[in-house]
Structure formats: C-alpha cells, structure tokens
CSV table of C-alpha atoms and ligand atoms in Angstrom, one decimal:
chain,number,residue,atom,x,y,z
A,799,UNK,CA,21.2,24.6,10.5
A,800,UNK,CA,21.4,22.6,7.2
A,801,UNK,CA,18.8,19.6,6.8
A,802,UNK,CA,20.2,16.4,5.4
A,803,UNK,CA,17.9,14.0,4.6
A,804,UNK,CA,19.2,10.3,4.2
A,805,UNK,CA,18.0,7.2,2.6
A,806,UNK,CA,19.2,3.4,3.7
A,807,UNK,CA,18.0,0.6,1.8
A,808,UNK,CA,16.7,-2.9,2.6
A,809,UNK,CA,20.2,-4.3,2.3
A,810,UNK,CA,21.7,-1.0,4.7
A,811,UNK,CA,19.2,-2.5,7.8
A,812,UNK,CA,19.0,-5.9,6.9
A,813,UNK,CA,19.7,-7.5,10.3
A,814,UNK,CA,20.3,-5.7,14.0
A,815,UNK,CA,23.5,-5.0,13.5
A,816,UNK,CA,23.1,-3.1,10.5
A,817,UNK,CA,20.5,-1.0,11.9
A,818,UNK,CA,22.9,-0.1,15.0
A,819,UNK,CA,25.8,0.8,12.0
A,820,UNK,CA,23.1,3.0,9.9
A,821,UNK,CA,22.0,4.5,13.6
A,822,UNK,CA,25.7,5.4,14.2
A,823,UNK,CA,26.1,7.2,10.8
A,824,UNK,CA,22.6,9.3,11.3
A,825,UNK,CA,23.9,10.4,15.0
A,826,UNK,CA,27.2,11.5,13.4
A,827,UNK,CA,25.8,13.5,10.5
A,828,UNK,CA,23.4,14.8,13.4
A,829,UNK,CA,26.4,15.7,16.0
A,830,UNK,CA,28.2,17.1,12.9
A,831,UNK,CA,25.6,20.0,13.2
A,832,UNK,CA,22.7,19.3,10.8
A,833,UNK,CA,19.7,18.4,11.1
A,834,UNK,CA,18.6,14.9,10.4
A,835,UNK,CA,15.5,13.5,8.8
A,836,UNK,CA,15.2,9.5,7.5
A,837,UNK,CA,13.5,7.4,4.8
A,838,UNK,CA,14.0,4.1,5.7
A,839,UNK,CA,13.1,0.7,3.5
A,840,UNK,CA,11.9,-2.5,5.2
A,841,UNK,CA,14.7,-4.8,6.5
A,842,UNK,CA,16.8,-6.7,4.0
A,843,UNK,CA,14.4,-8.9,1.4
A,844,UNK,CA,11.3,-8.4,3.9
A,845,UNK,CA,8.8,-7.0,1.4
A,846,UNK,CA,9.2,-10.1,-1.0
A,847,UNK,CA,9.0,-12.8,1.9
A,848,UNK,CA,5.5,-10.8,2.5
A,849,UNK,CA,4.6,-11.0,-1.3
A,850,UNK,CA,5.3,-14.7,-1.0
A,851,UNK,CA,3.2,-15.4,2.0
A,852,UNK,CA,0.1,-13.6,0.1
A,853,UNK,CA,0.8,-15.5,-3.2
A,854,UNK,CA,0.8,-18.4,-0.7
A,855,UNK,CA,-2.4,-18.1,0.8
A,856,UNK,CA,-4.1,-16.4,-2.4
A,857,UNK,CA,-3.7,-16.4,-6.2
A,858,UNK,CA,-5.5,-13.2,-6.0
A,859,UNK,CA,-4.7,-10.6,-3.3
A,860,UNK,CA,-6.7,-7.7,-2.9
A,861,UNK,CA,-4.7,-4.8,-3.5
A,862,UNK,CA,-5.7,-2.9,-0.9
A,863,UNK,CA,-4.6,-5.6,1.8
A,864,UNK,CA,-1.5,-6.2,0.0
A,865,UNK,CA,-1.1,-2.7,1.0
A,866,UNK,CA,-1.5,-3.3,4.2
A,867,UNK,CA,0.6,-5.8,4.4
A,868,UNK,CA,3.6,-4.6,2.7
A,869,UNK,CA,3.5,-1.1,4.7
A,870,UNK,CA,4.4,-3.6,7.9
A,871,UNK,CA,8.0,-4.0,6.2
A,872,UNK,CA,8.7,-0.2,6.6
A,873,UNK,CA,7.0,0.0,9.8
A,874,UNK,CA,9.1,-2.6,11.8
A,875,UNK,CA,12.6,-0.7,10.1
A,876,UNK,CA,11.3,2.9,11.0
A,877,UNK,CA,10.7,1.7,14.8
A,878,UNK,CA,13.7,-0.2,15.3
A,879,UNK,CA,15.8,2.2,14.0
A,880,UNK,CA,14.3,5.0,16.0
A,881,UNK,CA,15.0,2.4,19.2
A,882,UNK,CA,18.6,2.3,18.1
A,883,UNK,CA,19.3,6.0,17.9
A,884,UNK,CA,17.8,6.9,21.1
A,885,UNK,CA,20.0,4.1,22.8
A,886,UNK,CA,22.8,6.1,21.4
A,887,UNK,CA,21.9,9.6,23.6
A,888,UNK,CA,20.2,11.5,20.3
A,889,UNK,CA,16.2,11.7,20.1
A,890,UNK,CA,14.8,10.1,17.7
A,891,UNK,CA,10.9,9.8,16.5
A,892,UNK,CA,9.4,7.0,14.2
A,893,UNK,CA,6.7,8.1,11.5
A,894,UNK,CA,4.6,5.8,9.2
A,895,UNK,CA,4.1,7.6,5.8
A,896,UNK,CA,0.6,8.7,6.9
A,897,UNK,CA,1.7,9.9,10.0
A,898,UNK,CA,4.9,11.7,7.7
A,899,UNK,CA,1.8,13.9,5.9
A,900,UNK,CA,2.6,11.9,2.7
A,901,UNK,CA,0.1,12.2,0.9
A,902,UNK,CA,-1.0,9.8,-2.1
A,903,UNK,CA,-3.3,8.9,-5.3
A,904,UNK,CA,-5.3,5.9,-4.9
A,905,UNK,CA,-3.5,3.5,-6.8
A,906,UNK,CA,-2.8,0.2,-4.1
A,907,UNK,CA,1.0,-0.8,-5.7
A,908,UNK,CA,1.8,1.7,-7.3
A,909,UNK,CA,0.1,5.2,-6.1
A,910,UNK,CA,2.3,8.2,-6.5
A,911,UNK,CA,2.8,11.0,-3.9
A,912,UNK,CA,0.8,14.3,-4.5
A,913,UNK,CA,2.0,16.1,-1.4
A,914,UNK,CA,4.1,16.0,1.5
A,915,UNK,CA,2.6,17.7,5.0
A,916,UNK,CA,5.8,17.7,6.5
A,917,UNK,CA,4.4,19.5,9.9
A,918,UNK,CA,4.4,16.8,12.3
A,919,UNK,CA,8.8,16.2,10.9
A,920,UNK,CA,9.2,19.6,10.9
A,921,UNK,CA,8.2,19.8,14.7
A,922,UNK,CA,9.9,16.5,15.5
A,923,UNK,CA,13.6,18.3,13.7
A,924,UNK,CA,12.6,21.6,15.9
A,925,UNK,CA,12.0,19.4,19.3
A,926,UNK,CA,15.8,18.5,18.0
A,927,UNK,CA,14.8,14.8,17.2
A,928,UNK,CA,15.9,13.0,14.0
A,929,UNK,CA,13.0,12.3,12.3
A,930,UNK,CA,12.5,8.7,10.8
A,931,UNK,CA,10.0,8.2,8.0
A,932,UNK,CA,8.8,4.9,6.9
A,933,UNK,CA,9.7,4.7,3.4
A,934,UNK,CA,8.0,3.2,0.3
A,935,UNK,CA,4.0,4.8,1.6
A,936,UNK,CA,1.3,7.1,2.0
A,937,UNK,CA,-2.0,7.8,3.0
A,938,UNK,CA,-4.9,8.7,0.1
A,939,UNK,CA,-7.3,11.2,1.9
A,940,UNK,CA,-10.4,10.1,0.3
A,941,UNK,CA,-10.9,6.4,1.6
A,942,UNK,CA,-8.2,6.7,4.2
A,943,UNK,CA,-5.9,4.1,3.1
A,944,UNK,CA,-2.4,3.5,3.1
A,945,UNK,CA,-1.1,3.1,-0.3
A,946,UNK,CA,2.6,1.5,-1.9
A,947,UNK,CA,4.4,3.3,-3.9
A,948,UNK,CA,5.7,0.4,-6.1
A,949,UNK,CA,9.1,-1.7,-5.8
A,950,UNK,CA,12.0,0.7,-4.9
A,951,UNK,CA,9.7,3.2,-3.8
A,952,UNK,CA,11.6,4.5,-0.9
A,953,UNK,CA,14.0,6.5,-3.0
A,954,UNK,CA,10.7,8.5,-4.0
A,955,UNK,CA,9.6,8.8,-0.4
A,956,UNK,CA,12.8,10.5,0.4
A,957,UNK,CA,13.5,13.1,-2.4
A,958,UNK,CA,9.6,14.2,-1.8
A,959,UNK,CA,10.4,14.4,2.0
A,960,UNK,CA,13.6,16.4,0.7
A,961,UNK,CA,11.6,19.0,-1.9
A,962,UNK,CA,8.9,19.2,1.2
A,963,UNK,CA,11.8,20.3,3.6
A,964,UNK,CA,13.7,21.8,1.2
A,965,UNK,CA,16.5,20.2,2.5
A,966,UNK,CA,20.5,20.9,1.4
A,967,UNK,CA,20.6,17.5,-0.1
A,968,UNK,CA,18.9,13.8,-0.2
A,969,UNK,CA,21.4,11.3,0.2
A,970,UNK,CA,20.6,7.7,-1.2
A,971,UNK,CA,22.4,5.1,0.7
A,972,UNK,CA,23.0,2.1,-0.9
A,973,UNK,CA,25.1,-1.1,-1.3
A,974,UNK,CA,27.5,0.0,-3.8
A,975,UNK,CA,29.8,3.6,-3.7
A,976,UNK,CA,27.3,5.5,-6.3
A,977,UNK,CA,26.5,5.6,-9.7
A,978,UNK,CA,28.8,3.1,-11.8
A,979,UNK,CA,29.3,3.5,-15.9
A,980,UNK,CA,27.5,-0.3,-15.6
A,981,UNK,CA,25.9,-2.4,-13.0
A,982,UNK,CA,29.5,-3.3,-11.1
A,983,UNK,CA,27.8,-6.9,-10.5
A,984,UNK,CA,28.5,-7.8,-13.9
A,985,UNK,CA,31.0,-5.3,-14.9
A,986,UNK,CA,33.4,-5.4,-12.2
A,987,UNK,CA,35.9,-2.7,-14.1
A,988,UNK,CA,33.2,-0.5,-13.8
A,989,UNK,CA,33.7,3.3,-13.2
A,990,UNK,CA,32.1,5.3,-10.3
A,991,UNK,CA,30.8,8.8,-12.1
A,992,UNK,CA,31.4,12.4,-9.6
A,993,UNK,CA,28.4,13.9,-11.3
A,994,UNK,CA,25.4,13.2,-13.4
A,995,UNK,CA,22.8,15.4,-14.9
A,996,UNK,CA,18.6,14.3,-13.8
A,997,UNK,CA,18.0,13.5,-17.8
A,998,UNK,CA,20.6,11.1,-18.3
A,999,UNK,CA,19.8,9.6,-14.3
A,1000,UNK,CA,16.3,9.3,-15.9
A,1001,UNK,CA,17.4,7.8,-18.9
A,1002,UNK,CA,19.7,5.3,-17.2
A,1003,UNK,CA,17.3,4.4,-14.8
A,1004,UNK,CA,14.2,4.3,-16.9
A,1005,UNK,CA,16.8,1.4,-19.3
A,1006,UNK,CA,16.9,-0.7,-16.1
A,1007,UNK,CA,20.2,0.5,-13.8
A,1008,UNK,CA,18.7,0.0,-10.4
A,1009,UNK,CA,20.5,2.4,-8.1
A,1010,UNK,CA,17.6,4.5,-8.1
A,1011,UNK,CA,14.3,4.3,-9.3
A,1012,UNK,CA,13.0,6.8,-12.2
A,1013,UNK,CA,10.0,8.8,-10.1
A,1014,UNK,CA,12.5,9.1,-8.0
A,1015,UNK,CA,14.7,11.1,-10.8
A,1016,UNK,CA,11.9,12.8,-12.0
A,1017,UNK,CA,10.4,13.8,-8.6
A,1018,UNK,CA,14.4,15.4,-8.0
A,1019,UNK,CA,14.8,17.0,-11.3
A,1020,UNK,CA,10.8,18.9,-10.7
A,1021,UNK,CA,11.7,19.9,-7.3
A,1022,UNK,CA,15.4,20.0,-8.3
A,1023,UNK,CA,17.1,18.2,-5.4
A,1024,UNK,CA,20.3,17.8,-5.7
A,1025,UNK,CA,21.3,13.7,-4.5
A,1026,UNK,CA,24.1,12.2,-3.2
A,1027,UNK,CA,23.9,8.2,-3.9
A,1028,UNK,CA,26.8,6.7,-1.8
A,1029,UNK,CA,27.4,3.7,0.1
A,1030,UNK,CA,26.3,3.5,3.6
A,1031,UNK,CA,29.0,0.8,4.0
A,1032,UNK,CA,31.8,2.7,2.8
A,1033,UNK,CA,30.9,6.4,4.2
A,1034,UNK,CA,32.9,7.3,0.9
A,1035,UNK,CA,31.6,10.3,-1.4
A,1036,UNK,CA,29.3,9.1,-3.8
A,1037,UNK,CA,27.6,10.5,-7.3
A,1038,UNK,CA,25.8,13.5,-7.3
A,1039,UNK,CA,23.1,13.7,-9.1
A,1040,UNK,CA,22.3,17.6,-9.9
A,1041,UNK,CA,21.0,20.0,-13.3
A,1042,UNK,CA,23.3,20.4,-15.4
A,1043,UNK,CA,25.8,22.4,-14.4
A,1044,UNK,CA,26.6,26.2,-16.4
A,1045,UNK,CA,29.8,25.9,-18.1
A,1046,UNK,CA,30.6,22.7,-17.8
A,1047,UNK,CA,29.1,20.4,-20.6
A,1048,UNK,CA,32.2,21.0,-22.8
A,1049,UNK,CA,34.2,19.2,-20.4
A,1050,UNK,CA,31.1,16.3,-19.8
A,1051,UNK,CA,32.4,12.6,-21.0
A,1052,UNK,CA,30.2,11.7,-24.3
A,1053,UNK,CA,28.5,8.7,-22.7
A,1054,UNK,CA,27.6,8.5,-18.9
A,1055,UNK,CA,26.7,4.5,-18.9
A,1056,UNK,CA,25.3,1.6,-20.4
A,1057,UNK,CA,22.3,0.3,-18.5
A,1058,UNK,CA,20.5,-3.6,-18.9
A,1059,UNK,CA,17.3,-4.8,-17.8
A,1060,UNK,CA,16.0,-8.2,-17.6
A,1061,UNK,CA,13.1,-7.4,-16.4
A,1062,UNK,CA,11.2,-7.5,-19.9
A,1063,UNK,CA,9.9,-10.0,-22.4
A,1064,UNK,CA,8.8,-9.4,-26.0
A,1065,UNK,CA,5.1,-10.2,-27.7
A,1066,UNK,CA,5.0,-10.9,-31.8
A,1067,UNK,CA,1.8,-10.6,-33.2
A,1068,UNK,CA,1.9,-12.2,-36.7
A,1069,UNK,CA,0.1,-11.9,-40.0
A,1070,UNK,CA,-1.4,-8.5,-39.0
A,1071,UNK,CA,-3.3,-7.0,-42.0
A,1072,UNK,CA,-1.0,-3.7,-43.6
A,1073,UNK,CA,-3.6,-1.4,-43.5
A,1074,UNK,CA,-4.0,1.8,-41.6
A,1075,UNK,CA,-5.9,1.5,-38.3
A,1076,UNK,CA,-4.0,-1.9,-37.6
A,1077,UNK,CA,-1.6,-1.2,-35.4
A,1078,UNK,CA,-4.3,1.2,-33.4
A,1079,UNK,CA,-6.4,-1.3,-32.4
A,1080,UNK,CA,-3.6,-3.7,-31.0
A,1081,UNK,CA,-2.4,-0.9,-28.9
A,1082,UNK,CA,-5.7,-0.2,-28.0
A,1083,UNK,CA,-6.1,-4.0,-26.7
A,1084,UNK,CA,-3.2,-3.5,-24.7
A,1085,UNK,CA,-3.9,-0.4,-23.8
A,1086,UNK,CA,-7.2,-1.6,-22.0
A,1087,UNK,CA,-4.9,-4.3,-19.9
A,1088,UNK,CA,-3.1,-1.5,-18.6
A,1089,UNK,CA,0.2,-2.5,-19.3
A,1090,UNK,CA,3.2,0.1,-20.1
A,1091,UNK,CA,4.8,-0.9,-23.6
A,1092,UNK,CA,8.6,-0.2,-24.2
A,1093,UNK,CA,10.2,-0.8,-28.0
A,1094,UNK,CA,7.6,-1.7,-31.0
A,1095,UNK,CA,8.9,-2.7,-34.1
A,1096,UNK,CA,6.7,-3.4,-37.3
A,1097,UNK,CA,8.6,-5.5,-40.2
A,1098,UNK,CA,8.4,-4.5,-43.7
A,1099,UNK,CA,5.2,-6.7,-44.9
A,1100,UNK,CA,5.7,-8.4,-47.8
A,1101,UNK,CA,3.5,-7.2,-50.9
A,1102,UNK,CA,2.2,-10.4,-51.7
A,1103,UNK,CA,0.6,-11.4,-48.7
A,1104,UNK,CA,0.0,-7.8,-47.2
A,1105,UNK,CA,0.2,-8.9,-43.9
A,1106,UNK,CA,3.1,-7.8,-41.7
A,1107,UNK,CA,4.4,-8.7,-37.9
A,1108,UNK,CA,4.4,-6.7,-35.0
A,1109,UNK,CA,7.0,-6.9,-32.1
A,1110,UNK,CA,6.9,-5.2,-28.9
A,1111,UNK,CA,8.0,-5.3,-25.3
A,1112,UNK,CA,6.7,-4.8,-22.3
A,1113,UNK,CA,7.3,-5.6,-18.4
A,1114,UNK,CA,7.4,-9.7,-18.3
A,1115,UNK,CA,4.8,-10.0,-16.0
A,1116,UNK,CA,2.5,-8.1,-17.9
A,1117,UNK,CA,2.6,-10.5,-20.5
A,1118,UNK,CA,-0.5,-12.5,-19.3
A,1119,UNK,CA,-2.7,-9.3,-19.1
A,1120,UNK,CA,-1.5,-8.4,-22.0
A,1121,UNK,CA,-2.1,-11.5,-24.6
A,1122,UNK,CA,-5.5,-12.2,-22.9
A,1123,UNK,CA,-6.4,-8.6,-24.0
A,1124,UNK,CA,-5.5,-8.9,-27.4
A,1125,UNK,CA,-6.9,-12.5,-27.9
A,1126,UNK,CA,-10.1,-10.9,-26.9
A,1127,UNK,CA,-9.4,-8.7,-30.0
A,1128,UNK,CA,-8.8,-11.2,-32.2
A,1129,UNK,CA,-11.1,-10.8,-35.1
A,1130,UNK,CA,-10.7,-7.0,-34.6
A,1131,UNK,CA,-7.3,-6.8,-35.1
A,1132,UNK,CA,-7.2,-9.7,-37.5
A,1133,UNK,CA,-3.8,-11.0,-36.7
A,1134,UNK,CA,-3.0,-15.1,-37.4
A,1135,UNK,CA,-0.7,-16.0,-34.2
A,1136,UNK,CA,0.6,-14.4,-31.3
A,1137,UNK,CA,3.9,-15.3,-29.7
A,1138,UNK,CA,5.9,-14.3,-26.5
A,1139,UNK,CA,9.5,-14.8,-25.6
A,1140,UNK,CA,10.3,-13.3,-22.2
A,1141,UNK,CA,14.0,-14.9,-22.9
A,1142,UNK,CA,15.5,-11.2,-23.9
A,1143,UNK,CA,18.0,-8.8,-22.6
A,1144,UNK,CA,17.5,-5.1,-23.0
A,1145,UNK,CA,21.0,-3.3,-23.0
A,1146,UNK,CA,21.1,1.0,-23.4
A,1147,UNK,CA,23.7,3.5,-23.9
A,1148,UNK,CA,23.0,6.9,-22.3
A,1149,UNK,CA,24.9,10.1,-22.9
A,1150,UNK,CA,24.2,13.7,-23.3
A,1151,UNK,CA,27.2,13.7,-25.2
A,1152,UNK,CA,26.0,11.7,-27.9
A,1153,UNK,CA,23.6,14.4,-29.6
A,1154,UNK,CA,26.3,16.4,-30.6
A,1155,UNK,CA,28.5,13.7,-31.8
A,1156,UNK,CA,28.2,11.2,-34.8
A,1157,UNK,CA,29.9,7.9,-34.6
A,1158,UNK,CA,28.2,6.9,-31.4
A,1159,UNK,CA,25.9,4.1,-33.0
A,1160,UNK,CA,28.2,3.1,-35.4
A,1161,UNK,CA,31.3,2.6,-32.4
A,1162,UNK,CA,28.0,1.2,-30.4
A,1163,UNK,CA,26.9,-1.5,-33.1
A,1164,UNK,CA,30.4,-2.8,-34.3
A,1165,UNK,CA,31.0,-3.4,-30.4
A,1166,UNK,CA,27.9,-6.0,-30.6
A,1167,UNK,CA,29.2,-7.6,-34.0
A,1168,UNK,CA,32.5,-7.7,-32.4
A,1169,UNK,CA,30.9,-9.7,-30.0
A,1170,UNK,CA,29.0,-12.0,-32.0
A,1171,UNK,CA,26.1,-10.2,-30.5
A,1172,UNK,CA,22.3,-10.5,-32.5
A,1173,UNK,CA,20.3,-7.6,-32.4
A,1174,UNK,CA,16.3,-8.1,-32.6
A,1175,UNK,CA,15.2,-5.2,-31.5
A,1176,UNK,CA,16.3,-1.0,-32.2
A,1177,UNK,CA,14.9,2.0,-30.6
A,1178,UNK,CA,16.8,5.7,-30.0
A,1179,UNK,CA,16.2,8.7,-28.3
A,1180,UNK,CA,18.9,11.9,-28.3
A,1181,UNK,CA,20.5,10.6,-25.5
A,1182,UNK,CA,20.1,6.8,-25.5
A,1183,UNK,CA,20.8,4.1,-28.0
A,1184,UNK,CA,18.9,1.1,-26.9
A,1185,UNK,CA,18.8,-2.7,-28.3
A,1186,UNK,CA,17.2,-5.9,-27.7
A,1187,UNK,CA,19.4,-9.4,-27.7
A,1188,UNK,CA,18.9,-12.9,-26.2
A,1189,UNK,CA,19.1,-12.9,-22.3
A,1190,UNK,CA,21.8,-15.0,-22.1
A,1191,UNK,CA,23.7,-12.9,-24.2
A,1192,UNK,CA,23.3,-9.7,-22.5
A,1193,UNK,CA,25.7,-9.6,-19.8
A,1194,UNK,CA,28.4,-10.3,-22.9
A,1195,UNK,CA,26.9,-7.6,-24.8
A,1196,UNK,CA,27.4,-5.0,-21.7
A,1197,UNK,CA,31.0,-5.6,-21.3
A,1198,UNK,CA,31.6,-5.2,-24.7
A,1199,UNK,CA,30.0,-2.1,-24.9
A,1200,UNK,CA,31.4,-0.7,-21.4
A,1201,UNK,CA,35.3,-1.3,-22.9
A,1202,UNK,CA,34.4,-0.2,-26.1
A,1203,UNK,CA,33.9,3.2,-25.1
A,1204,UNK,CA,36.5,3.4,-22.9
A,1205,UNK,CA,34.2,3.5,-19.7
A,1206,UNK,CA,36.4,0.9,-18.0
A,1207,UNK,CA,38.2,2.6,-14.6
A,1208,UNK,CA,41.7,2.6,-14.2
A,1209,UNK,CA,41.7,1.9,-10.6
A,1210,UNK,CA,40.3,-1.3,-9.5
A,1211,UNK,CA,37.5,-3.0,-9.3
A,1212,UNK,CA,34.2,-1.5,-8.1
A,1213,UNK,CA,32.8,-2.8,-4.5
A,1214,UNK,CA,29.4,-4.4,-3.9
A,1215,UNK,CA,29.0,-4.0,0.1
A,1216,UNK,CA,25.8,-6.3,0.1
A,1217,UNK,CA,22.4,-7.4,-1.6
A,1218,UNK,CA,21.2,-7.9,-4.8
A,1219,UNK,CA,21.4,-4.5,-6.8
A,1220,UNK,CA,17.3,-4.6,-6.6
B,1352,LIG,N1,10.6,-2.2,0.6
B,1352,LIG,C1,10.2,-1.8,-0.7
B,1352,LIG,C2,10.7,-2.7,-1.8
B,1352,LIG,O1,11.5,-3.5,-1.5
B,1352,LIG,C3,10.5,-0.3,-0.9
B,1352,LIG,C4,12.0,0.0,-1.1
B,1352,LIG,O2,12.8,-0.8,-0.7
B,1352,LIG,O3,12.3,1.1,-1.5
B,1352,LIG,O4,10.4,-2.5,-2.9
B,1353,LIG,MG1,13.7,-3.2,-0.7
C-alpha cells in the first residue's frame, strides 16, 4: 500500500472547523487506499500567543521551558485532530514528537533531528490507524528533554517522518496552491510553478519565500523526498518539489522566482583600520554571539585615511547580540562607530537557468533602475542574484523584477486561502 505522509499548517487547523475539514481530507486519502501518516502544526497563531505570555512574565525565558511550553501548541492540534478522525469511522492515533521516535540535538529553539524511530507509527499504520505526529519537536536522549525545532519547523518534522518511512511522497499543505514565481501576497499576478529542483527550493527558501522552510529542503534533497506543496483549501495539485529531473533542463524556464525577506537588518562598522587581520577579528566578535551573517560588503578605503567601512547583515533580532559582541571588541578591532539599520528589504532571483545564460543581471539590475530602485547591498551565487534596498521599497522592487522577466501568469490571480504566509 503506498504511504502518504501529509503536512497541515497552523492556518490549515486554526479553529474546530478547520480541523474537521483537514480530518475529512486525511480519511479520503486513507479510504482512497494508502496509508496515512500526519505532521501537524499547533493551531492557527498559537505558538506566538505562547511566546508572548513568556515575554510577558519574563525578559528572559529559560530555553528549556520555553520548550516546554511551545511543544503544548503541537500537542493540543495532534489530539484534537486524532479526536476528529476517529469521529469520522477511521482509527486514528496521536503521537508527541518523543513518542514519534524523533530524535534530536540538544539545542532548546532550534535543535535539529538526528533520527527518526519510526516503530511505534509504523505499528500504529499496520494496526490500520492514521498516525498523527506532533510537528515542530523531539526528544534529545541524553537529558530527556523535548526540544523545538525552530519557527516553521513542522515542514522538517514531516519530510524526516517521510525519509524514516520512506514514504511515496510528503505533501505540504498550506494556505496558498504551491510554489508561486513570488510571494502571491504581494504579487498577486504571480505564477504557480509544476516542478522545482531541491537547489533552487533551497535557494528560494534560504532568500526568505516562506512556503517552506530550508532544513526542510535540505533534509528532502539528502533523503531525496519527493514533495508535493498544495493547498489544503483548494485540494488542487500543487508544486512538486523533486531532483532534477534527466532530460529535462533544456526545457526548464531560466528563472524559477524572486524571493524577499524582511526579516533582516544591516550593521556598518566604520573607520575600520585596512590592514589584514581586520575584518577577522570582527567576524570573530560576531562569531562568539552566535549569530548567522548573510551579505558583507567592505567599501574601497580611501588611501588617505586607510580606514575603510564594513557592512553586513544578519537576522534583525540578532542585532543586539551582535553589537554588544563587537563593542566588547572595540579596541581590538579598532573601528570608530558602529551603526545598525534594520529598515532594509532583501529581494533574490533564483534560477538554475541563469548559469548558463548571460544577461540575467544586467535584465535584473535595469529592472531596479527602471524602478527608481537603490541598491546598497550585492551578493551572487550561480543560481541567485541577490540585493539589498530600503524596506519600504522592496515590495516595488519585487514586482518590477517578477514582470521583468516575464514570470507574470496569464491566468489570474493567485489565491491566498488564509493566514499570514509565515
Ligand atoms: N508551530 C510552530 C511555528 O509556528 C511550528 C510550525 O508551525 O511549523 O513555528
Ligand atoms: Mg505555525
């Protein structure tokens, strides 16, 4: 019998009814002859209202309560909905992440999955029973504890469960029909793609576009799981993401999307002396605050002062950890002033297409002048042109792109079902 396992979102359960519809869908793709095993996210914007009441009572959670905590978001979907299939006539069996066999480092917020012990599902599926997995967690054997996988991290939790079972497919259901050319919330013309390959999923997600989360791509593309994002309001087919398939990369379009993130700000470091070792011992500061850097530019210092400046980006609320780590370094490094600006847009192009064709930047950057659109900020890969510009500019800047290269679709606009594309 072929395994399917499926994916609903916060926005997919958000309220009673929702859960009954997304209970309905799993018993149909059950009766159709498969068997069915679930990842499921907590209900609708649950996990942030349970960050706010720990901010509320605490400037300073402890991250391993805050792990228990959140975990209770997953755990009230995963029952409910098993409640709601049984009431249906189908068996049905809820599982937290621990009790799924997933299996975790120790990182509280952001651990990553080692290994799946899919035993306890794979006797649930053989009793005949759907299986329903709380998404987004996992147990670390040492100390015991359940573990987050960080924002999003439900999508992880069911392409592992997938690989584990090596099931026929992982479909992600979400609020929109699949993968779009651009986030259909801001460009409405927006383009749903059949097919895309794991590297350019990776790339699009990695720039920002929050249909699915990276380790989630990366985990797929390892294990190679082939997934079906589609809409679990629509029921219509979806994107699949899969490797690249033989044969067909002549016919592949030169650009798959253009992605934007928000979710960044940018820190200058100024009057940093131009000799060697500088810019090693900033990146060694932030290195020390843990924080993951994205672009870094260094402008041409001018020979009469020999100093130069340093820009680089980095997730906004890093920023703190980040300054008070290089402050600490201040005669080290030697710099004169530091600034931050977490008022920037970060917009990327993503195409497998583009390595073997020139023109791509050039088509890329007169769409921005076109625009009256300022660039600050310039980094490439062989798949991806991305570029930095004022936030408020940026959802300007990603239309202008999008119809530039034709990525427009000719038949209507894309739907959002529901929630908030997070
Ligand atoms: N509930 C968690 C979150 O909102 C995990 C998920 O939705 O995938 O981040
Ligand atoms: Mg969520």
């Amino acid at each position: 019998m072929p395994l399917v396992v499926q994916k609903y979102g916060g926005s997919s359960v958000s309220d009673a009814e929702a859960i009954q519809r997304v209970a309905r869908r799993i018993v149909e793709t059950k009766r159709a002859g498969n068997d069915v095993v679930v990842a499921v996210s907590a209900m609708g914007d649950t996990t942030d209202d349970l960050l706010d009441l720990a901010n509320a009572v605490t400037d300073d959670p402890a991250p391993r309560e805050m792990d228990i905590l959140l975990t209770a978001g997953e755990r009230i979907s995963m029952a409910l909905l098993a409640m709601a299939i049984r009431h249906l006539g189908v068996g049905a069996q809820a599982f937290t992440g621990p009790q799924a066999g997933v299996i975790t480092t120790e990182h509280h917020g952001r651990a990553r999955i080692i290994d799946v012990a899919p035993g306890r599902l794979q006797k649930a599926v053989s009793d005949g029973d759907v299986a329903i997995v709380a998404g987004f967690q996992g147990l670390h054997p040492e100390t015991q504890d359940v573990t987050t996988l960080g924002r999003g991290g439900s999508d992880t939790t069911a392409v592992a469960l997938a690989a584990a079972l090596e099931a026929d497919v992982c479909e992600i259901y979400t609020d929109v029909d699949g993968v779009f050319t651009a986030d259909p919330r801001i460009v409405p013309s927006a383009r749903k793609l059949d097919r895309i390959s794991y590297e350019e999923m990776l790339d699009l997600a990695a720039s920002g576009a929050k249909v699915l989360m990276p380790r989630c791509v990366e985990y797929a593309r390892r294990f190679e799981v082939p997934i079906h994002v589609r809409s679990s309001f629509s029921g219509l087919e979806g994107t699949w993401v899969t490797g690249a398939v033989e044969g067909e990369d002549m016919e592949d379009p030169i650009i798959a999307g253009v992605a934007h993130d928000r979710s960044e700000a940018k820190i200058t470091v100024i009057g940093v002396p131009d000799v060697p070792g500088s810019a090693a011992r900033l990146f060694e500061a932030v290195a020390t605050a843990d924080v993951n850097i994205d672009m870094i530019v260094q402008n041409v210092s001018a020979t009469v002062t020999g100093v130069t400046d340093i820009s680089f980006t980095l997730p906004a609320d890093t920023v703190p950890r980040a300054t008070a780590a290089i402050e600490a370094d201040h005669a080290g490094i030697g710099y004169a002033e530091l600034s931050t600006d977490d008022a920037i847009g970060k917009l990327s192009l993503v195409g497998a297409g583009m390595r073997s064709n020139s023109g791509v930047s050039a088509k890329f950057f007169t769409a921005l002048r076109d625009a009256g659109i300022n660039i600050e900020m310039i980094t490439t890969s062989d798949i991806r042109i991305s570029v930095v510009t004022r936030a408020e500019k940026l959802d300007e800047a990603v239309r202008a792109v999008h119809s530039a290269f034709d990525l427009d679709s000719k038949d209507g606009e894309a739907v959002v079902y529901g929630g908030t594309g997070r």
